[in-house]
Short mmCIF file of C-alpha atoms in Angstrom, two decimals:
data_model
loop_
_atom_site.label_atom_id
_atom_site.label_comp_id
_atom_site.label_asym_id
_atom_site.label_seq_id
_atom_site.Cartn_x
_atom_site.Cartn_y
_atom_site.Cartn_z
CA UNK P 95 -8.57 26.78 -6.15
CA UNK P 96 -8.29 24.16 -2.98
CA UNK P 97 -9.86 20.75 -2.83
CA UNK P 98 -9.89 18.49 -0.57
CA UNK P 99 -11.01 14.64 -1.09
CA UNK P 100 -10.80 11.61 0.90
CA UNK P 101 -7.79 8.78 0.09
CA UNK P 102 -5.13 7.25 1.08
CA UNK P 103 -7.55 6.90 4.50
CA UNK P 104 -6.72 10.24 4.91
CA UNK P 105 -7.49 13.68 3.87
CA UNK P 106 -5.76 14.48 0.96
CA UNK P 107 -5.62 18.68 -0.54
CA UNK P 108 -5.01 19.64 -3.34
CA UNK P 109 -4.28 24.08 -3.82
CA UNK P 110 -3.69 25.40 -7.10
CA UNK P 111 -2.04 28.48 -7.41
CA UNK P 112 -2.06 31.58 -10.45
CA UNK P 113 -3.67 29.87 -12.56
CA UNK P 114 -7.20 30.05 -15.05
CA UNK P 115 -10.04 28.45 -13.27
CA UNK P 116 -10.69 26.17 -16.59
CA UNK P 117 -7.27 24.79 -16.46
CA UNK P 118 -7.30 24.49 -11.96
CA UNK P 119 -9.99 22.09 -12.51
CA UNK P 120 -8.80 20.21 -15.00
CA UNK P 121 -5.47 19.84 -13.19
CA UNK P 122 -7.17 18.79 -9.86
CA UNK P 123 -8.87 15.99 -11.27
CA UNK P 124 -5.93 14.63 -12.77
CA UNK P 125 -3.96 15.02 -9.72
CA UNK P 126 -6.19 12.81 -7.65
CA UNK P 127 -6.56 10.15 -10.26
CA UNK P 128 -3.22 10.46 -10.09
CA UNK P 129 -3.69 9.62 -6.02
CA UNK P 130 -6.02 6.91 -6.57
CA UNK P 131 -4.19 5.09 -9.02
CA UNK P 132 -1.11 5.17 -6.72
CA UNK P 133 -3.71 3.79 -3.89
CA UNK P 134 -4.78 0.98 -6.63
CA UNK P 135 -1.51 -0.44 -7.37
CA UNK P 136 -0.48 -0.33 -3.67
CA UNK P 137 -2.60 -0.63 -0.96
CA UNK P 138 -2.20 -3.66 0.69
CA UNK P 139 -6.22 -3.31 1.86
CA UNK P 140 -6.94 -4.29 -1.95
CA UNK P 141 -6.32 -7.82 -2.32
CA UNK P 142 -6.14 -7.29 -6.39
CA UNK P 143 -3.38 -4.14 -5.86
CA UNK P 144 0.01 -5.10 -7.16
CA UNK P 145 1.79 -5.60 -3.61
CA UNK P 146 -0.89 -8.02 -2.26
CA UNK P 147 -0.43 -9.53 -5.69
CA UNK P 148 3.47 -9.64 -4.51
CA UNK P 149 2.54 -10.45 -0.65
CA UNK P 150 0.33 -13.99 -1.87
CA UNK P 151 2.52 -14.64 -5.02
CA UNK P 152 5.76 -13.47 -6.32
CA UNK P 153 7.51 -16.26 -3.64
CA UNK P 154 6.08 -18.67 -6.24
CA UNK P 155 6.07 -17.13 -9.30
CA UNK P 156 6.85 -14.06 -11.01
CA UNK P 157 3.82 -11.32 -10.53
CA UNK P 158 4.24 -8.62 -13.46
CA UNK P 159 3.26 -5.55 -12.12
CA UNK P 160 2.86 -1.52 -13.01
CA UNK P 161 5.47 0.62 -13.92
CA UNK P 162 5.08 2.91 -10.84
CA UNK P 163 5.07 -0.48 -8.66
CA UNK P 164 8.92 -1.50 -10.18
CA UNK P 165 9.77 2.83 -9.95
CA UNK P 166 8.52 2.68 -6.47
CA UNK P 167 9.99 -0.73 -5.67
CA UNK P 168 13.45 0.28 -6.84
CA UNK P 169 13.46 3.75 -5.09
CA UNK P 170 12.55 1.34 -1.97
CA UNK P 171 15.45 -1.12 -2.44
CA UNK P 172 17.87 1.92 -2.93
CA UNK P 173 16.45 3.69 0.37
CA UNK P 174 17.13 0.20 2.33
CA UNK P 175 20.95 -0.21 0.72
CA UNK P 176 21.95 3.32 1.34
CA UNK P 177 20.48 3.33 5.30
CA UNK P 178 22.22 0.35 6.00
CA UNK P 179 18.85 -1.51 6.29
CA UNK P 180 17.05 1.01 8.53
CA UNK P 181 14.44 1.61 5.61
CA UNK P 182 12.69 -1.37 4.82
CA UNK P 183 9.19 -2.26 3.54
CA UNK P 184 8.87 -5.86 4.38
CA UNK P 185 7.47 -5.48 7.67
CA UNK P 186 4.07 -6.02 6.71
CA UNK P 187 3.94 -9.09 8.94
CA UNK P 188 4.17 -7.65 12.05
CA UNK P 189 1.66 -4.77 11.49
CA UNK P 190 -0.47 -7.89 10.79
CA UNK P 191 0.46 -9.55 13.97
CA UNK P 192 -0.42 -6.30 15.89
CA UNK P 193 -3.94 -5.53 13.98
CA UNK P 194 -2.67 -2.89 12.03
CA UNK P 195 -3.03 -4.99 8.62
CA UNK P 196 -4.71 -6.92 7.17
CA UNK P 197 -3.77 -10.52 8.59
CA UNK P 198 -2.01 -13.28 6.30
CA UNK P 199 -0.36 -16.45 6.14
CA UNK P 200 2.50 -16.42 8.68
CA UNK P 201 6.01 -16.22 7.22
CA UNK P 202 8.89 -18.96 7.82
CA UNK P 203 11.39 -16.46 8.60
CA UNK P 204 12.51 -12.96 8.09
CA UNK P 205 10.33 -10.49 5.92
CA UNK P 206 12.58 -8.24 4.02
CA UNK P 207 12.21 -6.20 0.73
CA UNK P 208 16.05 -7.03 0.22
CA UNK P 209 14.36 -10.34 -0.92
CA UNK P 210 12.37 -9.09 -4.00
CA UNK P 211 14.39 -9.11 -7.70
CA UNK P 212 12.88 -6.50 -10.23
CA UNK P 213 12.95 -8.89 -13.48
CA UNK P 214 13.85 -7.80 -17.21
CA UNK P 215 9.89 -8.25 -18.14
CA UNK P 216 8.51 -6.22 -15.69
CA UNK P 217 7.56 -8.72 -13.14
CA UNK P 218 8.61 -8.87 -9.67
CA UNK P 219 10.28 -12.60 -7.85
CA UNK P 220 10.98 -13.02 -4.23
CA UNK P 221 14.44 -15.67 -3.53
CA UNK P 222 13.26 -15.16 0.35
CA UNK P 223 10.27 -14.26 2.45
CA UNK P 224 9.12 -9.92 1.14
CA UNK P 225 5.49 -9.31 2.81
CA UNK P 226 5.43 -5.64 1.75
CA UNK P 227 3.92 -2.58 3.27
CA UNK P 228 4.44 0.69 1.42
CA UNK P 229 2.69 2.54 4.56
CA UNK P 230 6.31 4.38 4.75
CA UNK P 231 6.74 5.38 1.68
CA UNK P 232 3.63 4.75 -0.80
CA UNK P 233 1.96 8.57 0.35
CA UNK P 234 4.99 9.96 -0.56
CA UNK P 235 5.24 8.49 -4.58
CA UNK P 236 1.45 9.36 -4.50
CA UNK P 237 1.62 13.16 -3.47
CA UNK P 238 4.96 13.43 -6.17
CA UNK P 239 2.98 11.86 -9.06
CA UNK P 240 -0.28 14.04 -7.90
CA UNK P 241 2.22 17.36 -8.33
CA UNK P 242 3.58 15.80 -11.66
CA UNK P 243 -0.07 15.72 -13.21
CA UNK P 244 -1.17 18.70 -11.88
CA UNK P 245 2.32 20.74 -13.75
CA UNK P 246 1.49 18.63 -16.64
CA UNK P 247 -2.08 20.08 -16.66
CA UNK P 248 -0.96 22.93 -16.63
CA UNK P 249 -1.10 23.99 -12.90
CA UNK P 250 1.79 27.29 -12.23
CA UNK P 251 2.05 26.44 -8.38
CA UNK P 252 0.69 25.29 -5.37
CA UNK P 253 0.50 22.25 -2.93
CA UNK P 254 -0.88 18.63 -2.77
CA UNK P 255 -0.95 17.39 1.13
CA UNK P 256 -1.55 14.03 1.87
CA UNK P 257 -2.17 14.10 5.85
CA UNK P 258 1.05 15.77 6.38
CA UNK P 259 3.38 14.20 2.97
CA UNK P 260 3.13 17.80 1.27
CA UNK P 261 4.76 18.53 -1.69
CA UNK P 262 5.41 22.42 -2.54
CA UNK P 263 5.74 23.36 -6.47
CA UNK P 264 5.95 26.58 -8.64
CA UNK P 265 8.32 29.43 -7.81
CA UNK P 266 6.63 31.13 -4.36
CA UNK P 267 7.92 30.32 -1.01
CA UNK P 268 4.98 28.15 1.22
CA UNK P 269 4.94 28.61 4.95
CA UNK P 270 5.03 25.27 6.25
CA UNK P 271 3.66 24.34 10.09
CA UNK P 272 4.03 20.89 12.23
CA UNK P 273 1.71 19.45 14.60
CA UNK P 274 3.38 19.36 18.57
CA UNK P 275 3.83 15.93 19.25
CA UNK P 276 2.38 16.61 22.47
CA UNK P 277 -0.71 17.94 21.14
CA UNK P 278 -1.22 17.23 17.27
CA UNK P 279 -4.21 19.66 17.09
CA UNK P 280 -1.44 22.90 17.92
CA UNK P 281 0.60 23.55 15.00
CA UNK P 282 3.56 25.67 14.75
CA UNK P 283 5.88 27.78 12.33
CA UNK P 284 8.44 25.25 10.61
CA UNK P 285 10.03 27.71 7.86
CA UNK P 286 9.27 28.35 4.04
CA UNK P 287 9.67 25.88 1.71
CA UNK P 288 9.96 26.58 -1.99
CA UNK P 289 9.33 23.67 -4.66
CA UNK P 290 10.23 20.50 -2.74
CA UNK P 291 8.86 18.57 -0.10
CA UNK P 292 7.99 17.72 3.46
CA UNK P 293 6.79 14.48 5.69
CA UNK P 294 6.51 13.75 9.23
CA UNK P 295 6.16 10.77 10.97
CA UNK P 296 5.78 10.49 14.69
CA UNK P 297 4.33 7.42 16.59
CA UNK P 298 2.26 9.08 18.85
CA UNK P 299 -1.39 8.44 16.61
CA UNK P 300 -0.88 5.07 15.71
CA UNK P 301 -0.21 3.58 19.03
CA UNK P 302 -1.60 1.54 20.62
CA UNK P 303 -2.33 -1.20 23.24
CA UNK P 304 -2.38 -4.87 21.35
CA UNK P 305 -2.80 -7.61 23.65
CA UNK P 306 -1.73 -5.93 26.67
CA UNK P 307 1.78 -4.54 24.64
CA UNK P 308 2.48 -1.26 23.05
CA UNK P 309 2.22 -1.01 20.07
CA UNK P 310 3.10 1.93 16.80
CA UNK P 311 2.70 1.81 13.23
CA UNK P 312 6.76 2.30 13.16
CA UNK P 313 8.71 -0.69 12.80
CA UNK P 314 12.44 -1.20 13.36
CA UNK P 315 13.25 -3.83 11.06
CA UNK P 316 16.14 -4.65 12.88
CA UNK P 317 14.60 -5.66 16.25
CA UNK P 318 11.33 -6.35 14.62
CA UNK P 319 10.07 -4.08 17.85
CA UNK P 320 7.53 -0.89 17.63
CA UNK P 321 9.06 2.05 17.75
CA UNK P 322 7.33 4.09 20.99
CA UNK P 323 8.87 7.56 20.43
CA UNK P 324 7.40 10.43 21.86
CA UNK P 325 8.97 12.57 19.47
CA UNK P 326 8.19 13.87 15.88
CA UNK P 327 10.76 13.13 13.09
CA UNK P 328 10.27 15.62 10.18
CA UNK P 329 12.32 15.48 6.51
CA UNK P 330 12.60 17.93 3.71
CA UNK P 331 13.64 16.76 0.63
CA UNK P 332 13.27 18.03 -3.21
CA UNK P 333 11.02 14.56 -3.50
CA UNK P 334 8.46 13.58 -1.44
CA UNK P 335 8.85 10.09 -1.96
CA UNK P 336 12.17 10.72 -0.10
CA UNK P 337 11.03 13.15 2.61
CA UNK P 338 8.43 9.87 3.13
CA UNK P 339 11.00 7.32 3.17
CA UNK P 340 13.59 9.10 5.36
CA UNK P 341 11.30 10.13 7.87
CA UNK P 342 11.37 6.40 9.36
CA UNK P 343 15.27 6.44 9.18
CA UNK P 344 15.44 9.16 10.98
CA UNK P 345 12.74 7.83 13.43
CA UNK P 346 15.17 4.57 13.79
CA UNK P 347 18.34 6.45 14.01
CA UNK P 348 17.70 9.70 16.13
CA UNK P 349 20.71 10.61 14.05
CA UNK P 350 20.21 14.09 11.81
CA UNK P 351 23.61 13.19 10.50
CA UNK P 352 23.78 9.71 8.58
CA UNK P 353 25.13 9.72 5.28
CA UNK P 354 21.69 8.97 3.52
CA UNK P 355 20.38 12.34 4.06
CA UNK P 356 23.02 14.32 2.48
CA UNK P 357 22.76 11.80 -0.71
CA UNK P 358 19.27 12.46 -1.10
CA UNK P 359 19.60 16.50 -0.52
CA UNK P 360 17.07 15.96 2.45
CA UNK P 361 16.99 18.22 5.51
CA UNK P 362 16.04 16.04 8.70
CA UNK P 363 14.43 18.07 11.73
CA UNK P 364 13.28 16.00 15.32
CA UNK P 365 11.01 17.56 17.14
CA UNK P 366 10.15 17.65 21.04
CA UNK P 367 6.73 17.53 22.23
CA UNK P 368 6.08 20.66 24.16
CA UNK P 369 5.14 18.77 27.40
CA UNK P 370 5.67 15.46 28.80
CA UNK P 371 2.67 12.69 27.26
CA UNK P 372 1.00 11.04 30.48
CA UNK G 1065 14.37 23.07 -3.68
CA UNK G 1066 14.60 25.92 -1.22
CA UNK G 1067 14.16 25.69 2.81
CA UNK G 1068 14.73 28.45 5.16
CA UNK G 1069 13.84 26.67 8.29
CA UNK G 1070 11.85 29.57 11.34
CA UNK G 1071 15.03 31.04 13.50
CA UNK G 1072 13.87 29.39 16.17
CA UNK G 1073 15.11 25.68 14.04
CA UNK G 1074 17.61 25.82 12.57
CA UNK G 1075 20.80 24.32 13.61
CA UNK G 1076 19.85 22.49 16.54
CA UNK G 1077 19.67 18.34 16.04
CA UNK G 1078 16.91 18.24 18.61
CA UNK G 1079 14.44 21.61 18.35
CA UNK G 1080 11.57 22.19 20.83
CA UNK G 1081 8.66 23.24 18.97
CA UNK G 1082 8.32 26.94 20.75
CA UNK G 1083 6.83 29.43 18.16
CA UNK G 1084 3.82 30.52 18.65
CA UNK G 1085 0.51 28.19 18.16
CA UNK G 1086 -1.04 29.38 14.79
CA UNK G 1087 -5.13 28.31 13.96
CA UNK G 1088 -6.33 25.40 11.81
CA UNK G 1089 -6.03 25.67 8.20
CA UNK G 1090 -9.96 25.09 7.06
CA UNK G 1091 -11.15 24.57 3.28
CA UNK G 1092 -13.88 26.16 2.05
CA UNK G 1093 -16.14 24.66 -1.16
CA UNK G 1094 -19.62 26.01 -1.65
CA UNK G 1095 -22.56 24.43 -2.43
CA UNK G 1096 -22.74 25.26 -6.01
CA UNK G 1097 -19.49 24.99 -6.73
CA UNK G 1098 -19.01 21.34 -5.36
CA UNK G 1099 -22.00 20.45 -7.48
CA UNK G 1100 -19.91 21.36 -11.05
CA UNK G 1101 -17.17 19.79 -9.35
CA UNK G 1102 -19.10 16.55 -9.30
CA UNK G 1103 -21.51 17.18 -12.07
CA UNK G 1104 -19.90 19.41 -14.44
CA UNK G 1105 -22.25 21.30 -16.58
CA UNK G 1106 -25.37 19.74 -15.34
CA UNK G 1107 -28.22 21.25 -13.73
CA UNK G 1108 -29.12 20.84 -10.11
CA UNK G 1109 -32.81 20.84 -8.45
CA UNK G 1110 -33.56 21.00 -5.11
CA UNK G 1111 -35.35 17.77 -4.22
CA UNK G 1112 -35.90 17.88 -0.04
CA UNK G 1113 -36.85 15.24 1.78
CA UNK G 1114 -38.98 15.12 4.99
CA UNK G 1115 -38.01 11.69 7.14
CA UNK G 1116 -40.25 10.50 9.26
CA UNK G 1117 -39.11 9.88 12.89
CA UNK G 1118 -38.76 5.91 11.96
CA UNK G 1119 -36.30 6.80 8.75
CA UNK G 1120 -33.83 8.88 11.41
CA UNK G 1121 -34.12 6.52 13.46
CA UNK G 1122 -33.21 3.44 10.91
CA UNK G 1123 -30.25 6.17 9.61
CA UNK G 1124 -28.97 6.39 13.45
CA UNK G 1125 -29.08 2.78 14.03
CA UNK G 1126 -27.35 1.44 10.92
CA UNK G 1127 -24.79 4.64 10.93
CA UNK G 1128 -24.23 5.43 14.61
CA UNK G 1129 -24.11 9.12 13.37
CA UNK G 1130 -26.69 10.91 15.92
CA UNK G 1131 -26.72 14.55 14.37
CA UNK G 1132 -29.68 15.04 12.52
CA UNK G 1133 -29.64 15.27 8.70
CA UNK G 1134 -31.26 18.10 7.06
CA UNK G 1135 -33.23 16.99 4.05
CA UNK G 1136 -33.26 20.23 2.96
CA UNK G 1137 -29.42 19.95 1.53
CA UNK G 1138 -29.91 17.08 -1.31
CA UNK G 1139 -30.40 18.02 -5.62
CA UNK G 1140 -31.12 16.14 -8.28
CA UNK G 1141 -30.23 16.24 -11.83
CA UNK G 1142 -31.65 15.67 -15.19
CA UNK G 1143 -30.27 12.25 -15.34
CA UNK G 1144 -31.83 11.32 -11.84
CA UNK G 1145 -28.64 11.53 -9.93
CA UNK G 1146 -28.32 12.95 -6.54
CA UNK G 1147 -25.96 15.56 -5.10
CA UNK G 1148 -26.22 15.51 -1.21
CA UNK G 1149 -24.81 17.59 1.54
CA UNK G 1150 -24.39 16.77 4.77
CA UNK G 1151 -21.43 17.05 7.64
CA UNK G 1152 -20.48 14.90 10.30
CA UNK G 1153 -18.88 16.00 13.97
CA UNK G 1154 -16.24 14.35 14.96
CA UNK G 1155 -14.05 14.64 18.46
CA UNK G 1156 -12.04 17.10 17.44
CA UNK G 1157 -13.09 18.10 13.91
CA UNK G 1158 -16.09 18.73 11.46
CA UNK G 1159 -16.37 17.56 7.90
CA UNK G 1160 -18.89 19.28 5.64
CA UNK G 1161 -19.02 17.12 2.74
CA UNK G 1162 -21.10 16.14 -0.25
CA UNK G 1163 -22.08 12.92 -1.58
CA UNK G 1164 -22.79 12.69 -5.20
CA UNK G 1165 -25.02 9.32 -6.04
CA UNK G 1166 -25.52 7.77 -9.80
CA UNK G 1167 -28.97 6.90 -10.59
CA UNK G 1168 -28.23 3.25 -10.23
CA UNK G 1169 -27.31 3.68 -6.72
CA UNK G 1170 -23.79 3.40 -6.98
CA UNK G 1171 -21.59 6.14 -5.65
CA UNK G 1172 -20.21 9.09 -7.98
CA UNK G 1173 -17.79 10.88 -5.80
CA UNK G 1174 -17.49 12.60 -2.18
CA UNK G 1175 -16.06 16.21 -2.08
CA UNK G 1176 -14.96 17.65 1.13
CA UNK G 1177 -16.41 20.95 1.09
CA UNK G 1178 -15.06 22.34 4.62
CA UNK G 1179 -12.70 20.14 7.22
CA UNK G 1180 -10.81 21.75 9.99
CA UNK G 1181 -7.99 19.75 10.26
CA UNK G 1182 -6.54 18.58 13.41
CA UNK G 1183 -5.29 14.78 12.54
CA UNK G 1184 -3.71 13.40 9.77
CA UNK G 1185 -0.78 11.07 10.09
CA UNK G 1186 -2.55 8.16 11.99
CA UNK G 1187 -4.44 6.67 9.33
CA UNK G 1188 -2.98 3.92 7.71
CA UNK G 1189 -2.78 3.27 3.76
CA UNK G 1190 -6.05 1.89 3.12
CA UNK G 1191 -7.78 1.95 0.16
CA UNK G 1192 -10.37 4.36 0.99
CA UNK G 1193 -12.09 6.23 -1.34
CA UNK G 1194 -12.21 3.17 -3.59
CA UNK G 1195 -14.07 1.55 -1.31
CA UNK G 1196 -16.97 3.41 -2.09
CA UNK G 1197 -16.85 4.31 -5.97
CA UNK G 1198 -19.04 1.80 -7.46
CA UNK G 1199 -20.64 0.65 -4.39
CA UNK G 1200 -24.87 0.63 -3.89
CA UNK G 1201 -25.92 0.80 -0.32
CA UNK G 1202 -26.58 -2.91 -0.21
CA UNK G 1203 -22.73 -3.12 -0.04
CA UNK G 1204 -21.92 0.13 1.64
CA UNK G 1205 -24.31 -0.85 4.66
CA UNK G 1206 -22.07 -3.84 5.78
CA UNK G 1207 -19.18 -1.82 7.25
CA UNK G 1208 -17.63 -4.59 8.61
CA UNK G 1209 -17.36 -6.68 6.01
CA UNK G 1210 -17.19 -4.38 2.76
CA UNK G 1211 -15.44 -1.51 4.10
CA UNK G 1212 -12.14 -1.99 5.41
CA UNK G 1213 -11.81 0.73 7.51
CA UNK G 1214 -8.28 0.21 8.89
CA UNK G 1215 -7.67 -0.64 12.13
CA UNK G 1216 -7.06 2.41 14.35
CA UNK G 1217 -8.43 4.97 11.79
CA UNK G 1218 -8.85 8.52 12.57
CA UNK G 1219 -11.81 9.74 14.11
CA UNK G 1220 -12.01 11.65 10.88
CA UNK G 1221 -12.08 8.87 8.93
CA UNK G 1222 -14.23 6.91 10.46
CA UNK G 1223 -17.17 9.91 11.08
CA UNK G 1224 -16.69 10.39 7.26
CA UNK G 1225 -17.34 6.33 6.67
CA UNK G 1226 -20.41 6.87 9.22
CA UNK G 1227 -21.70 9.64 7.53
CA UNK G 1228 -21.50 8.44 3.80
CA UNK G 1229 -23.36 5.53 5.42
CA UNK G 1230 -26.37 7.22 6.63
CA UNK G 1231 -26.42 8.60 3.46
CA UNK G 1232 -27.06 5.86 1.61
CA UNK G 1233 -29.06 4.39 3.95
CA UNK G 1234 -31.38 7.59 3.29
CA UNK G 1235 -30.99 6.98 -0.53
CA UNK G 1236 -32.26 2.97 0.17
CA UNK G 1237 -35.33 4.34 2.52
CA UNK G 1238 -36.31 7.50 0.58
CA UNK G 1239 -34.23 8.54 -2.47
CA UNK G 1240 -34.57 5.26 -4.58
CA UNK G 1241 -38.41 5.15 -5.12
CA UNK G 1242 -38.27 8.51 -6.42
CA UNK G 1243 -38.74 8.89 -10.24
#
C-alpha cells in the first residue's frame, strides 16, 4: 500500500510492504500523525509549536516543552559538539533576514543552540541568544518516528520519504536514486539500502536572489554566510535524524572524512552536477 | 543497516552522477479507494455540479488555478460531507488529489492520489497540512494572511495551496447551500 499526503511543505510517502491490507491502513495513519505531530511541536511557521515557544521565550523564562522537543534538542546539541560547531540550529535569524522565515525580533548577538540548557523538569532555558530552526534536522526525527509507528502498527517493511529524508525498514534491500544537481527532475541509481536511512541536501532549490545577494537555505554558522554550492551532499545513516543532520556538515565541510561520520555509522556521498549550472 | 552503494560510487570522495537517467516514481490511489481512506466505511454519492461561467470565473480569480474543474468528480456522504477530486498542473509536475470537506465547512483531509515527483528538497519546514485541517473557506480564501505558504515554496506546493483553494471557493459558491 503507498500514500502520499502533504506536510512538512512537502510531499511526504508513505509504502508499506508484506503486509494485511487491515493492518497497512492502520499503520499509515499512525505514521503520519506521527508526521504531523513532529510538524506541531516544531515548525517554526506555528507560533504556538514548542521552538517558537523557545524562539519568543525560553531567554526569559523556562518554556517546558514535549518530550520529542528535549529528544530532538539533545540529539541537536550532540550533532553541534561532535562537528566542532558545523551543525547548528540557531540560525533561524538569518533565514529571517533573507525571507526564508518567518521574521522576528532582531537578536543582540550571536544565535547559537550551544546556548539552550535542557532542565531537570522538562523545560528548556537559554543563558545566551538560541533562535532555532530545525529546517536541518526536524524532517529527519519526523520520517524516524513515522517508521517507528508504522513497525509498531504492525507494518513488516517498507519506506516513509519526506521530499528526499527516506527512511528504509524491514529486511528487503530498497533501490535508492538521487536527483542530478544539475537537473533535479533526472534521477539516478545510488545503491540498495537495507533498513536505515538516507537525506540529501543541496542548495541549488532554495536559492535565491534577496536584495540583490545570493542567497540558500544552507547556513554556515561559522561565517553566518549562505552556502552557494552547486553540488549535492548525500548521507546514509542507520537514523534518519542523523542522515538529516549530517547532510549540512558535510555541505560545510566538503570533507567525507571528519570524525563525526564514523561515530554516527553514517556513509557521506557528494555529488557533481552532470553539467555546469548557468 | 546495510548499503551497497551502485559500482559506479563507491570509493570516490567526489562521484559524478553518471548512471543512467531512470523515470519518475508516480503514486497511484483510486477514486474509491481514497474515499475509505478519508471516510472509512461510509458511503459515497455522486453529487455533480454544473458552474456557471461566473462561478469558474470567481474560482480562477480568487485561486489563480486556470484548468477547469470538472464537477463531475465530487461525492457526498450520509452525514453531508464532501469528497472531491480534482488535480492541479504545475511546471513540471501534476497532482491528482482529493479534498475531503466536513459538513461544517471545515476541512477533513487531502489525499494525494497520483504526483509525479520531480522536486522535493526546496520547501522549507512549514506547517502545511495543518494549515488547512480545521479551516472553512472564509479562512482558507485569505492566502496571504492565513496560509503561510513559505517563502520560496515549490511549485508543487504552492499549485496544491491554489488548488485546495478553488476548492473551497466552489464549496462557498455551490456546495454549502446544498442540503
Amino acid at each position: 500500500m503507498r500514500a502520499c499526503r502533504p506536510l512538512l511543505g512537502t510531499y511526504v510517502e508513505i509504502r508499506i510492504d508484506d503486509t494485511d491490507p487491515e493492518t497497512a491502513i492502520v499503520a499509515v495513519d499512525a505514521g503520519f500523525a506521527a508526521i504531523s505531530e513532529v510538524q506541531r511541536l516544531m515548525s517554526v511557521f506555528d507560533e504556538n509549536s514548542d521552538i517558537s515557544r523557545i524562539n519568543r521565550f525560553a531567554e526569559r523564562f523556562p518554556v517546558p516543552v514535549a518530550p520529542w522537543t528535549r529528544e530532538i534538542l539533545a540529539l541537536a546539541q550532540a550533532l553541534y559538539e561532535s562537528s566542532d560547531g558545523l551543525f547548528d540550529c540557531g540560525i533561524a535569524p538569518e533565514l529571517a533576514a533573507w525571507g526564508l522565515l518567518p521574521a522576528r525580533d532582531p537578536v543582540s548577538s550571536r544565535s547559537s543552540i550551544a546556548h539552550i540548557r535542557l532542565t531537570e523538569d522538562g523545560c528548556v532555558s537559554c543563558v545566551a541568544p538560541a533562535r532555532l530552526d530545525l529546517g536541518g534536522i526536524a524532517k529527519g526525527f519526523a520520517v524516524d518516528r513515522a517508521a517507528e509507528a508504522l513497525i509498531a502498527a504492525g507494518a513488516r517493511g517498507g519506506i516513509v520519504n519526506a521530499g528526499g529524508d527516506l527512511r528504509v525498514f524491514g529486511t528487503a534491500d530498497e533501490a535508492i536514486y538521487l536527483r542530478d544537481p544539475a537537473d533535479p527532475t533526472q534521477v539516478r541509481f545510488a545503491g540498495q539500502l537495507a533498513d536505515g536511512a538516507l537525506a540529501t541536501s543541496g542548495t541549488y532549490f532554495s536559492r535565491r536572489e534577496h536584495r540583490g545577494e545570493e542567497v540558500s537555505a544552507l547556513v554556515d554558522p561559522r561565517t553566518r554566510r549562505p552556502v552557494l554550492s552547486q553540488r549535492s551532499y548525500s548521507v546514509i545513516a542507520p537514523r534518519c535524524v542523523i542522515a538529516d543532520a549530517l547532510t549540512k556538515v558535510l555541505a560545510l565541510s566538503g570533507d567525507t572524512n571528519l570524525a563525526c561520520f564514523s561515530r554516527y555509522d553514517a556513509h557521506p556521498l557528494i555529488f557533481e552536477p552532470s553539467r555546469v549550472l548557468p | 543497516m546495510q548499503w551497497k552503494p551502485a559500482a559506479t560510487l563507491a570509493l570516490v570522495p567526489v562521484a559524478a552522477l553518471i548512471a543512467p537517467a531512470v523515470a519518475h516514481a508516480k503514486i497511484y490511489v483510486s477514486v474509491e479507494e481514497t474515499q475509505q481512506r478519508l471516510f472509512p466505511g461510509e458511503k459515497l454519492t455522486p453529487n455533480p455540479v454544473a458552474l456557471t461561467e461566473a462561478q469558474r470565473e470567481k474560482m480562477r480569480d480568487l485561486s489563480s488555478v486556470r484548468e477547469p474543474f470538472r464537477g463531475e468528480r465530487v461525492w457526498k456522504t450520509a452525514k453531508g460531507d464532501w469528497f472531491i477530486v480534482d488535480e492541479v498542473v504545475g511546471k513540471h509536475e501534476m497532482v491528482k488529489y482529493a479534498l475531503a470537506i466536513n459538513a461544517d465547512g471545515t476541512i477533513k483531509g487531502i489525499e494525494i492520489m497520483e504526483y509525479v515527483e520531480s522536486y522535493g528538497y526546496e520547501v522549507g519546514e512549514a506547517s502545511w497540512r495543518n494549515q488547512f485541517v480545521g479551516k472553512t473557506s472564509d479562512a482558507t480564501l485569505k492566502l496571504n494572511k492565513d496560509i503561510k505558504n513559505i517563502s520560496g515554496a515549490t511549485l508543487s506546493c504552492k499549485h496544491l495551496t491554489d488548488g485546495v483553494k478553488r476548492l473551497m471557493v466552489m464549496y462557498d459558491l455551490v456546495l454549502k447551500g446544498t442540503k
